[in-house]
CSV table of C-alpha atoms in Angstrom, one decimal:
chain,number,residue,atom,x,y,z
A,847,UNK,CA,0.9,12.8,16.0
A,848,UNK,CA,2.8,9.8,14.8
A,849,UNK,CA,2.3,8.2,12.3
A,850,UNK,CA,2.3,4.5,11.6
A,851,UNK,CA,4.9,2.4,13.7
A,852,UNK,CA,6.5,-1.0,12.7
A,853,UNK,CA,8.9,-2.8,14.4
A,854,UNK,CA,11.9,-3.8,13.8
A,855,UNK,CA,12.7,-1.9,10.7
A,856,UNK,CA,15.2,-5.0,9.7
A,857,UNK,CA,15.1,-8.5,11.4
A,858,UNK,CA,17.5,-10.9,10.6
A,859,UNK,CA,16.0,-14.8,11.2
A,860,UNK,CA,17.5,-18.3,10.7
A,861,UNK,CA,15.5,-20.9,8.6
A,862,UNK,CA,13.3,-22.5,11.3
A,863,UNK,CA,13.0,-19.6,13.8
A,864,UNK,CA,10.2,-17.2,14.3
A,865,UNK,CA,9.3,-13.9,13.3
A,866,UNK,CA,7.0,-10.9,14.9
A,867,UNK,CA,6.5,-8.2,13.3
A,868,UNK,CA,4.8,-5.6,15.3
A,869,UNK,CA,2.4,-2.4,14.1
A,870,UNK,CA,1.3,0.5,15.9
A,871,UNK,CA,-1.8,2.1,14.0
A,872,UNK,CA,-2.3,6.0,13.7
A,873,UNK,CA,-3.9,7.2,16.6
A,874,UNK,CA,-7.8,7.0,16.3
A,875,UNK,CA,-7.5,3.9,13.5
A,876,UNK,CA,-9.2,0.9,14.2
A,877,UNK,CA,-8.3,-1.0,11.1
A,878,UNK,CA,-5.1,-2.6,10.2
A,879,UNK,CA,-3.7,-3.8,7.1
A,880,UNK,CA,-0.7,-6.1,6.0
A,881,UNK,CA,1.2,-6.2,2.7
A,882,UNK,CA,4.4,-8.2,1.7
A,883,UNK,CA,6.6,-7.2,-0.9
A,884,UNK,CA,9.1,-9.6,-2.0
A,885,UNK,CA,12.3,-8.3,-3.8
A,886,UNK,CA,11.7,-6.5,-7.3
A,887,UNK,CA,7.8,-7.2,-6.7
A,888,UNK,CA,4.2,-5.3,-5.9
A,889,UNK,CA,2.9,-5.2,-3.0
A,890,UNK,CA,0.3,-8.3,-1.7
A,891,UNK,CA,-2.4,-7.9,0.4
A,892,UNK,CA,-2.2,-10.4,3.3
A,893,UNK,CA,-4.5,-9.7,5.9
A,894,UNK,CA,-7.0,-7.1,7.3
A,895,UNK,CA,-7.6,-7.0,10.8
A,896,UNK,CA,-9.7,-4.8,12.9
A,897,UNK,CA,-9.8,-4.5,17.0
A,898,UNK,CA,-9.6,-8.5,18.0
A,899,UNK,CA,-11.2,-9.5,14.5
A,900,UNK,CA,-9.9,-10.7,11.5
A,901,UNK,CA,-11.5,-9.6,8.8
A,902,UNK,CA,-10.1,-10.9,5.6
A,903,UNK,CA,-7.1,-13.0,5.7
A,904,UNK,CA,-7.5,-14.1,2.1
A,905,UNK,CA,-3.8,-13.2,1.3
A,906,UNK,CA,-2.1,-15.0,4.3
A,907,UNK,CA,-0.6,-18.4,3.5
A,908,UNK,CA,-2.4,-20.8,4.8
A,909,UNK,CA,0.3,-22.4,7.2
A,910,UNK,CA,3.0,-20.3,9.5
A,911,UNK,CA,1.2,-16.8,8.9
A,912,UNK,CA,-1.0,-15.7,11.4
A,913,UNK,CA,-2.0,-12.4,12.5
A,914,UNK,CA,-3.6,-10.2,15.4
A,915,UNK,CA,-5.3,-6.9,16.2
A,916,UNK,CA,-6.0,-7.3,20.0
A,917,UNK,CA,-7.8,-5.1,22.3
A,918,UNK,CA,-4.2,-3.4,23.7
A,919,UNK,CA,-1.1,-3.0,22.0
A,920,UNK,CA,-0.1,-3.5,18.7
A,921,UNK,CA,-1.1,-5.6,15.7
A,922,UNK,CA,1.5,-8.6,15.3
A,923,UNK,CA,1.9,-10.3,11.9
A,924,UNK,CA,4.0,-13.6,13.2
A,925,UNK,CA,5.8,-16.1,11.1
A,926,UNK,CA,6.6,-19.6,12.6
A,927,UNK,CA,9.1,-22.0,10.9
A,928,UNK,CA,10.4,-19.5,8.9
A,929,UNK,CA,12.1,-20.1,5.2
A,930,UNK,CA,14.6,-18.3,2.9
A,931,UNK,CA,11.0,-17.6,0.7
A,932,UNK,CA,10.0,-15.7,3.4
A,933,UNK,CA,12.6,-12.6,3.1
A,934,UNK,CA,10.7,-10.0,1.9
A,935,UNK,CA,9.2,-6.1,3.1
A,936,UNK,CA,6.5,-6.4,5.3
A,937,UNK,CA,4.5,-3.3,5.4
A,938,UNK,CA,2.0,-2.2,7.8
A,939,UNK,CA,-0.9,0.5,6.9
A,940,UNK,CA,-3.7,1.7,9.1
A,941,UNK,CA,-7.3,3.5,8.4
A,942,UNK,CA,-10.1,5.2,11.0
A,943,UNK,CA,-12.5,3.2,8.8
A,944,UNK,CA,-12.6,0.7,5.5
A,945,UNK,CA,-13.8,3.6,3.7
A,946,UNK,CA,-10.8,5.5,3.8
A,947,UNK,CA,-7.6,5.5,2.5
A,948,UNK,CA,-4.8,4.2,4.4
A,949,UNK,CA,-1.4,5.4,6.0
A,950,UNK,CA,1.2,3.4,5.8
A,951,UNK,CA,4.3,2.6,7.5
A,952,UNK,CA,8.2,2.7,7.0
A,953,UNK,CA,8.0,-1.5,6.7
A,954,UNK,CA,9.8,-4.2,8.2
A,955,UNK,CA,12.6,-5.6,6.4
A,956,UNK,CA,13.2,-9.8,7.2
A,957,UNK,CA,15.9,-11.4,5.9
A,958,UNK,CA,16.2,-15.3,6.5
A,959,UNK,CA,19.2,-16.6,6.4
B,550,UNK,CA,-6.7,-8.0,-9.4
B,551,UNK,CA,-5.6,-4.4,-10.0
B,552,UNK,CA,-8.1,-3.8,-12.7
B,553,UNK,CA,-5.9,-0.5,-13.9
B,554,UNK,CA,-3.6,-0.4,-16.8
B,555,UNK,CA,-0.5,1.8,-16.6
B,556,UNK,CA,2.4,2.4,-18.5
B,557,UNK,CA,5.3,0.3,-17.1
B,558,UNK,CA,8.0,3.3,-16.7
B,559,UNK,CA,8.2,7.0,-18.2
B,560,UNK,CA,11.0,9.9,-17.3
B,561,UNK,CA,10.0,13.6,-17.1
B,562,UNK,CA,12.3,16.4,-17.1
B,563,UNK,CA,12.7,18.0,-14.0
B,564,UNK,CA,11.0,20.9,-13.2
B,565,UNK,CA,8.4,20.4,-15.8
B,566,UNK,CA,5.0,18.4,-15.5
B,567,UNK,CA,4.9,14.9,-15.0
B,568,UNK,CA,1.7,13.0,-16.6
B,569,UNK,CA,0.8,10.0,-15.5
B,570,UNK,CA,-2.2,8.0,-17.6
B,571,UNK,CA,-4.2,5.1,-16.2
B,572,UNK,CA,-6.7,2.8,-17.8
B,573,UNK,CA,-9.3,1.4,-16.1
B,574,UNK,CA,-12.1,1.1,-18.6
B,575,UNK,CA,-13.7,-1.7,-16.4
B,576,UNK,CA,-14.0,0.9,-12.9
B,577,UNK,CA,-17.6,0.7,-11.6
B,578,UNK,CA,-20.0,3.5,-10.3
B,579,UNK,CA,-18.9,3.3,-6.6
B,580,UNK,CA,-15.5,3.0,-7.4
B,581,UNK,CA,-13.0,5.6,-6.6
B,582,UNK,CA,-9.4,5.8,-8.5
B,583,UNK,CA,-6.4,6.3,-6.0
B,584,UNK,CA,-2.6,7.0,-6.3
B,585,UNK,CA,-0.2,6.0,-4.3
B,586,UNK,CA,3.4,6.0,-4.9
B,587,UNK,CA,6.1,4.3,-3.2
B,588,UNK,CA,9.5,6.3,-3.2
B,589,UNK,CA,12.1,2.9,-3.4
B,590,UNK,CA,12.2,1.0,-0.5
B,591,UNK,CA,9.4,3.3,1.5
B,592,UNK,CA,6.1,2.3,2.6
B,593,UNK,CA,3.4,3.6,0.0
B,594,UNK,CA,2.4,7.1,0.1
B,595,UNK,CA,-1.4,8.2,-0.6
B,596,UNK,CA,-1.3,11.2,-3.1
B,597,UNK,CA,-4.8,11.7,-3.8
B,598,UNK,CA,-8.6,10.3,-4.6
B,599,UNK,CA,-11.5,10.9,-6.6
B,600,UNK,CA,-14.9,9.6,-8.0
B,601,UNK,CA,-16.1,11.8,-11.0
B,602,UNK,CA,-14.9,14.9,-10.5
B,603,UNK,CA,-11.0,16.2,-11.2
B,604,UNK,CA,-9.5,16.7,-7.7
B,605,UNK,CA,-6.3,19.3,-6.8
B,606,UNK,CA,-4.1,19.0,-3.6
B,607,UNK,CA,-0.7,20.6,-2.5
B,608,UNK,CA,0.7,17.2,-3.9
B,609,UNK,CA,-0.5,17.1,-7.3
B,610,UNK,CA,-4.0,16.9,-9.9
B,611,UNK,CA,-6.3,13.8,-10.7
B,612,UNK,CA,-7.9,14.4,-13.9
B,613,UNK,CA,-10.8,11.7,-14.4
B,614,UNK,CA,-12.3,11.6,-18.0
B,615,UNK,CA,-16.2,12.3,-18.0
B,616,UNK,CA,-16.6,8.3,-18.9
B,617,UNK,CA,-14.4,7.6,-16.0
B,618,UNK,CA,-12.9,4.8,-17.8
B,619,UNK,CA,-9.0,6.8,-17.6
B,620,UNK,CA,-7.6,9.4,-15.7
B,621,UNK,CA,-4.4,11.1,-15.5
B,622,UNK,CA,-2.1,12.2,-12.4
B,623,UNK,CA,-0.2,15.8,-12.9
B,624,UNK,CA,2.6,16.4,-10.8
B,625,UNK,CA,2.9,20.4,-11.9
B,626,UNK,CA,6.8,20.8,-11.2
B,627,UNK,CA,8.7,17.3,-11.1
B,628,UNK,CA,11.8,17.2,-8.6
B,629,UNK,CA,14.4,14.7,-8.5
B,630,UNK,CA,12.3,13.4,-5.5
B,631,UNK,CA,9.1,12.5,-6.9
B,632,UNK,CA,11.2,9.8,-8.6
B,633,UNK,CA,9.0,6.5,-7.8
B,634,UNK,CA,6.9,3.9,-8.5
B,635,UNK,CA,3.5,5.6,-9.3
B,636,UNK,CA,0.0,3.1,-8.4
B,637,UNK,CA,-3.3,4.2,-9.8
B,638,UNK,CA,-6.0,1.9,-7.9
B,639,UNK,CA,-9.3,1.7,-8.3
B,640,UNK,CA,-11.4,0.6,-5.4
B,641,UNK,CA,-15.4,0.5,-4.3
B,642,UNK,CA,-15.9,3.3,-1.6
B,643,UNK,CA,-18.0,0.9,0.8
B,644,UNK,CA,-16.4,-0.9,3.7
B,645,UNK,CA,-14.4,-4.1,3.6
B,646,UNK,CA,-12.4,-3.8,0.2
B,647,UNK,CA,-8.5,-3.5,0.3
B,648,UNK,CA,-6.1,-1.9,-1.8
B,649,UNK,CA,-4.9,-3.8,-4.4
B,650,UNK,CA,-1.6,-2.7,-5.7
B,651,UNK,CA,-0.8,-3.6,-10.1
B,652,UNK,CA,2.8,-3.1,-10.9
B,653,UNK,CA,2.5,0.4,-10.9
B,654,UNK,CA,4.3,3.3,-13.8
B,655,UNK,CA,8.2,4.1,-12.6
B,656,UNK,CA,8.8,7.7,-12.8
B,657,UNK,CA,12.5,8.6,-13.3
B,658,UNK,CA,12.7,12.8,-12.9
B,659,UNK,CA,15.6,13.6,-14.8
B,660,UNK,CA,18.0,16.5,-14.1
């Protein structure tokens, strides 16, 4: 019964490349969440996704975040262009519905260089 | 948007009883408080939830004040592990709300 999968734990980038940042939920959860935590900061809500639908992205950036629950596989959180801002924890948590409280996982660590 | 008020850091003594207050004199009816805490570097860990009522688990005790404006997280025996940053969240129990995570109390468990 694993528990919430990311993937990579550390990616290294160069300014300008892309980043993906995959999440494998708990088994039975529908609803994906993102959070960034930039060095010596909280945690920031991003985006909250559930099978193929986005539900609130009010914390994504408005340009180079997107994100994606789809109907197989992981959720992605992907990064075009990025920038040495960008460095930061990126933490993945899943729920079986909004309602409850969510699992979390170990976080993927991007440094831009 | 945390809504909570926490002390920035406190140390406890290990092996006694860590207490942990949080402020949230603003919390509506539907809203439940949460802890997490996130053990440096980790991905948050839930440690327990409640509405009105005090709650126990093999984790540790939510005490919620009968005005539910502040409530207080026990951890009965502090180890040297339980050293974290400690996030008391309040959040409607209906569907579609996220956690939102303040700045949180550091706990340092000394020896």
């Amino acid at each position: 019964n694993a528990g919430v999968m990311q993937n990579p734990r550390h990616l290294v980038r160069r300014r300008g490349q892309e980043a993906r940042l995959r999440c494998s939920p708990m088994k039975g959860h529908s609803h994906v969440y993102w959070y960034r935590q930039l060095p010596e900061e909280g945690l920031k809500f991003m985006v909250y996704l559930q099978k193929e639908n986005i539900i609130d992205e009010s914390g994504m950036p408005k340009e180079r975040f997107s994100a994606e629950f789809p109907k197989e596989g992981p959720s992605i959180l992907r990064i075009q262009q990025v920038v040495r801002g960008d460095s930061a924890a990126y933490f993945c948590a899943s729920s079986p519905d909004a309602s409850y409280g969510y699992t979390f996982g170990s976080g993927t660590r991007l440094t831009v260089v | 948007d945390a809504k909570t008020t926490q002390p920035t850091s406190m140390d406890c003594a290990e092996g006694r009883a860590a207490n942990l207050p949080c402020n949230h004199s603003t919390i509506s009816g539907n809203e439940y408080v949460y802890w997490y805490r996130q053990i440096h570097s980790q991905g948050p860990q839930y440690i327990i939830h409640g509405l009105k009522n005090n709650e126990t688990n093999e984790m540790a005790s939510l005490i919620i004040t009968e005005d539910r404006k502040s409530s207080t997280l026990i951890l009965p025996h502090a180890t040297l592990r339980d050293t974290a940053v400690y996030y008391c969240i309040v959040r409607p129990g209906y569907t579609g709300n996220q956690f939102y995570f303040g700045t949180g109390t550091s706990l340092t468990v000394i020896p």
